[in-house]
PDB file of C-alpha atoms in Angstrom:
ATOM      1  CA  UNK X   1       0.000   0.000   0.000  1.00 74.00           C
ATOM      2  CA  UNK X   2       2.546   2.358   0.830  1.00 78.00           C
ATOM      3  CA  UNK X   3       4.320   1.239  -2.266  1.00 86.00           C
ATOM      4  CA  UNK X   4       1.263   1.760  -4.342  1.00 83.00           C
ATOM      5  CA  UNK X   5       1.148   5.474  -2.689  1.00 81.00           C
ATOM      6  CA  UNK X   6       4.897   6.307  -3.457  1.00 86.00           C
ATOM      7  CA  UNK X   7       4.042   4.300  -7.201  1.00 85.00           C
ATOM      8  CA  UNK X   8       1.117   6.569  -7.612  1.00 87.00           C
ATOM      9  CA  UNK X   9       3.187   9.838  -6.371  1.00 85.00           C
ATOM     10  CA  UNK X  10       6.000   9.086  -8.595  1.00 89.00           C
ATOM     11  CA  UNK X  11       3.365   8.685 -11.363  1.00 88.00           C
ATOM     12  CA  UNK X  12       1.573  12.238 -10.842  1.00 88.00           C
ATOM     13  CA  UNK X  13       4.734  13.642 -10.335  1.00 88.00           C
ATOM     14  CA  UNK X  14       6.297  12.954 -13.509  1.00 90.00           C
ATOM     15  CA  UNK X  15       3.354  14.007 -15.118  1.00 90.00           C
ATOM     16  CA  UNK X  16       2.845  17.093 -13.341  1.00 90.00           C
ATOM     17  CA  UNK X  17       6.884  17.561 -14.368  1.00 90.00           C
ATOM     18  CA  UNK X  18       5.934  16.559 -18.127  1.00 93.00           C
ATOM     19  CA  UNK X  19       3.367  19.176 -18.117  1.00 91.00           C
ATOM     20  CA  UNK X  20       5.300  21.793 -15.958  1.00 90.00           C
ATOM     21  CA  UNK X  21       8.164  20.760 -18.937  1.00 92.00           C
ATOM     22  CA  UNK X  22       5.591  21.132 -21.770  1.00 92.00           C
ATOM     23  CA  UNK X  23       4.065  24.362 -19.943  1.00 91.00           C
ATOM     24  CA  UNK X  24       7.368  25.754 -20.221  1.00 92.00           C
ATOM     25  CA  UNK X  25       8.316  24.502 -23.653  1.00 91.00           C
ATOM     26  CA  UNK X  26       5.120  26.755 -24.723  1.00 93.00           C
ATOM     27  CA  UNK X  27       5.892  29.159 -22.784  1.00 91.00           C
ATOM     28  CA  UNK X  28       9.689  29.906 -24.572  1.00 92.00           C
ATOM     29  CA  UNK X  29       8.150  29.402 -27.759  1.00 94.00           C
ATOM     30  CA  UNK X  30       5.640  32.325 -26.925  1.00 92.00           C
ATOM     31  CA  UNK X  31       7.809  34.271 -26.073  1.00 91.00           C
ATOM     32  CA  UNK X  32      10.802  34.093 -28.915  1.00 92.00           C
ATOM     33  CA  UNK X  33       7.632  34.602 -31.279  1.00 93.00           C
ATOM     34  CA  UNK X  34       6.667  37.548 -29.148  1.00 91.00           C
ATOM     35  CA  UNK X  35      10.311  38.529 -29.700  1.00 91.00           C
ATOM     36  CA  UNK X  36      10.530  38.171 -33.078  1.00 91.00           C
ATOM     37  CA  UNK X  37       7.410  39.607 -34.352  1.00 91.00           C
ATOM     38  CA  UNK X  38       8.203  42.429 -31.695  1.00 87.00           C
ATOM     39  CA  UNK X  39      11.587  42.887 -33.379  1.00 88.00           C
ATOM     40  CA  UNK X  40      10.413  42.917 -36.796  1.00 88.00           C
ATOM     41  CA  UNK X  41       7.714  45.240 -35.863  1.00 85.00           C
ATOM     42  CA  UNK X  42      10.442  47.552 -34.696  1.00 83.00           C
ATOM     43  CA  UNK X  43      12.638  46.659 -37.857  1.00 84.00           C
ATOM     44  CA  UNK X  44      10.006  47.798 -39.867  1.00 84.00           C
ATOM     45  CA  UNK X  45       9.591  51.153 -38.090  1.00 82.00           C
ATOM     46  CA  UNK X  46      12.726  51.717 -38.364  1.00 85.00           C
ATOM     47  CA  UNK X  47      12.756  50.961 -41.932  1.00 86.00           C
ATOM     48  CA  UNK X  48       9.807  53.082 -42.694  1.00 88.00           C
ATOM     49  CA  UNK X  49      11.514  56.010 -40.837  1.00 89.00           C
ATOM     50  CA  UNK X  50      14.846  55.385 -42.421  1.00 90.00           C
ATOM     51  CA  UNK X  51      12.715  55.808 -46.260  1.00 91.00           C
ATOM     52  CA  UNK X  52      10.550  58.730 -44.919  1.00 93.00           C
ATOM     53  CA  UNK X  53      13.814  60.103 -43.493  1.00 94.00           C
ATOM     54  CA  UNK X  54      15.231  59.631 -47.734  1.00 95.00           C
ATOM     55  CA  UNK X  55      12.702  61.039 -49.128  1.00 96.00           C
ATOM     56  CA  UNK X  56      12.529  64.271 -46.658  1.00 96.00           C
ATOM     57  CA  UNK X  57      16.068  64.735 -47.296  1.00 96.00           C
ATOM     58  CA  UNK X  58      15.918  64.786 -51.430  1.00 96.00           C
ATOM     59  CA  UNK X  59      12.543  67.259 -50.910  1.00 97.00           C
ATOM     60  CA  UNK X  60      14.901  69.577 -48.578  1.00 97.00           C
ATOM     61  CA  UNK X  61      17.578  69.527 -51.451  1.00 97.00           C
ATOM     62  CA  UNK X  62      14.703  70.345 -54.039  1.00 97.00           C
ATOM     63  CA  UNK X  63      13.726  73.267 -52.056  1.00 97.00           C
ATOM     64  CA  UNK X  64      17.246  74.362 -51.067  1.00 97.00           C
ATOM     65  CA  UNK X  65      18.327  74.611 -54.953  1.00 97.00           C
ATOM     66  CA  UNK X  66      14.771  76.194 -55.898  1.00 97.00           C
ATOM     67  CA  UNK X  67      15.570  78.852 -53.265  1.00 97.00           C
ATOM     68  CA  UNK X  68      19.206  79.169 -54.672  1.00 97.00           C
ATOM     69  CA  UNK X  69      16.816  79.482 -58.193  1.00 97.00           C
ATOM     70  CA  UNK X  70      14.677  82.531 -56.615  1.00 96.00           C
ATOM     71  CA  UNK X  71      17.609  84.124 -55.119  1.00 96.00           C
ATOM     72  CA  UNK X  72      19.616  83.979 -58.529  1.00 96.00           C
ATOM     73  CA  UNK X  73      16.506  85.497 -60.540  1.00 96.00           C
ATOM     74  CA  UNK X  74      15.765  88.131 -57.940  1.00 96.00           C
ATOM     75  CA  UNK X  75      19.272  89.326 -57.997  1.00 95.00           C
ATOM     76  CA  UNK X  76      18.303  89.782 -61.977  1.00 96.00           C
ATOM     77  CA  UNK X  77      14.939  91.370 -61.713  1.00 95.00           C
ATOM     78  CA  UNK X  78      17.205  93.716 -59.046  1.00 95.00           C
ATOM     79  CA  UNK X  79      19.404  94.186 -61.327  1.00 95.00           C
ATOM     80  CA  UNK X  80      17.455  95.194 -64.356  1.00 94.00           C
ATOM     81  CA  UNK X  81      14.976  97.324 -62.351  1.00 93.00           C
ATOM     82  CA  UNK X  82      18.180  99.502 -61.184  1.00 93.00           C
ATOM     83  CA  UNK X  83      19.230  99.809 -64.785  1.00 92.00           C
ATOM     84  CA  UNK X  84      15.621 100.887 -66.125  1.00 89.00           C
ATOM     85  CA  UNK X  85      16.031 103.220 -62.984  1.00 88.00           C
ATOM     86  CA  UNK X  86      19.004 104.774 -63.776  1.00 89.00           C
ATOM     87  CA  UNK X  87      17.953 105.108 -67.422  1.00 85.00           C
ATOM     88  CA  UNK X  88      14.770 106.612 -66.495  1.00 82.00           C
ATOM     89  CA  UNK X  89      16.989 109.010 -64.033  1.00 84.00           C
ATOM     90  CA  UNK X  90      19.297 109.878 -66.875  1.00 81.00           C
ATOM     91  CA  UNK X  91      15.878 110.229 -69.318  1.00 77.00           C
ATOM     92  CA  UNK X  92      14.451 112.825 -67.064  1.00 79.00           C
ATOM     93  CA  UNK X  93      17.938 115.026 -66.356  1.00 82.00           C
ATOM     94  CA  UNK X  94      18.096 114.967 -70.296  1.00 81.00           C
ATOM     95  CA  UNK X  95      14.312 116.269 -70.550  1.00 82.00           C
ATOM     96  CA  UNK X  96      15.054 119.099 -67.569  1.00 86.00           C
ATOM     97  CA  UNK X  97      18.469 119.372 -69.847  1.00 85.00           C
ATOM     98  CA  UNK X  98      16.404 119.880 -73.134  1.00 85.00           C
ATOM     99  CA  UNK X  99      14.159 122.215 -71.224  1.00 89.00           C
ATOM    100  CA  UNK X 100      16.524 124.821 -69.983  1.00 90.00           C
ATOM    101  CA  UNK X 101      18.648 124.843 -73.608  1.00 90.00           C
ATOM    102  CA  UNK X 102      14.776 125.540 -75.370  1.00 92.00           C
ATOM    103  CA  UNK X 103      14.552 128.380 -72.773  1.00 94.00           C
ATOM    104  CA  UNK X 104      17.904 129.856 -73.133  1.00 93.00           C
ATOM    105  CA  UNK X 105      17.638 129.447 -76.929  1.00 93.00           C
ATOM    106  CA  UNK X 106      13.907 130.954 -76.738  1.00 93.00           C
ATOM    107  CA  UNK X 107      15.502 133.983 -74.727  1.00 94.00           C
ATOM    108  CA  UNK X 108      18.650 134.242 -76.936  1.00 92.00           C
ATOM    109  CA  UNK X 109      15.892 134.377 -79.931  1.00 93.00           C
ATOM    110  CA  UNK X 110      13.866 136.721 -78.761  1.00 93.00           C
ATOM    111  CA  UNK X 111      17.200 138.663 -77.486  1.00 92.00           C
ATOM    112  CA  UNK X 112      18.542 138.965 -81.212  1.00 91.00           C
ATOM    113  CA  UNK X 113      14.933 139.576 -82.375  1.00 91.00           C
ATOM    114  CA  UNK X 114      14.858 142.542 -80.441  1.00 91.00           C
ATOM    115  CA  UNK X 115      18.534 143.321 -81.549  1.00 88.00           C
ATOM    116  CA  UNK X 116      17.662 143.283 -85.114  1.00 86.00           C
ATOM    117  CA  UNK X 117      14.506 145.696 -84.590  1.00 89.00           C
ATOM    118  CA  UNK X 118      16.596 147.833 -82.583  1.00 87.00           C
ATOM    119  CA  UNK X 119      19.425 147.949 -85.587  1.00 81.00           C
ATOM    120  CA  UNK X 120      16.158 148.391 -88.464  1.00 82.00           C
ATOM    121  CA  UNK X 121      15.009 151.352 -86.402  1.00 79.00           C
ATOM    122  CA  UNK X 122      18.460 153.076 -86.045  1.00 77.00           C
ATOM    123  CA  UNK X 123      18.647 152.450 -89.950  1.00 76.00           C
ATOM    124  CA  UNK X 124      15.484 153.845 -90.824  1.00 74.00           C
ATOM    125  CA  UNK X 125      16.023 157.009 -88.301  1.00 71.00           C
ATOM    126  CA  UNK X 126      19.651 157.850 -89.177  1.00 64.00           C
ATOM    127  CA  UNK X 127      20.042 160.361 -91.728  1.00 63.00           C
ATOM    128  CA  UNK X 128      21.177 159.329 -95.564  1.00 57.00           C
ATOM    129  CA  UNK X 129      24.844 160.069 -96.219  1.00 58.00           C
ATOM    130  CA  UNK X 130      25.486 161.212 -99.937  1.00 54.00           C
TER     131      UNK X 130
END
């Protein structure tokens, strides 16, 4: 009987120890698949943020040389704006220019008009020489 009790114990026990084995067998494999689909989950963060991180970086260099692009053709337009400033300066001191000579040239005119009136009228009053 006693036999039959340590029997039966040894019986339950190994099969408590095959299941506690098993249990634990199940219980590794649960977690390196935990592990592994954890790790590619992270992997394939990582990978999408490494390709968004790519692709940010070739849009910064688009915008970077179409700045450089604006910059360039604004120095132009500045450029060609002073010009057509300056010529329009240079227009206008030519048109105050041609302003003042038409004045001077109306008063020298009207100056030698008067002259040659005065000079007629001497002629016609002074006395005929034989």
């Amino acid at each position: 009987m006693f036999t039959d009790l340590i029997a039966r114990h040894s019986l339950v026990k190994a099969a408590k120890h095959q299941e506690s084995e098993a249990a634990s067998g199940r219980a590794v494999k649960a977690a390196e698949s935990l592990s592994a689909h954890l790790v590619e989950v992270v992997n394939s963060g990582a990978s999408e943020a490494f390709a968004q991180q790519q692709r940010i970086g070739a849009e910064v260099h688009k915008v970077l040389e179409l700045t450089k692009q604006l910059d360039e053709q604004n120095s132009e337009w500045t450029a060609l704006i002073n010009s057509a400033d300056q010529s329009l300066k240079v227009l206008g001191d030519f048109e105050t220019y041609f302003e003042v000579l038409q004045r001077d040239l109306g008063k020298l005119t009207s100056s030698l008009h008067h002259l040659g009136q005065q000079k007629s009228e001497a002629s016609a009053a002074a006395p005929a020489h034989p």
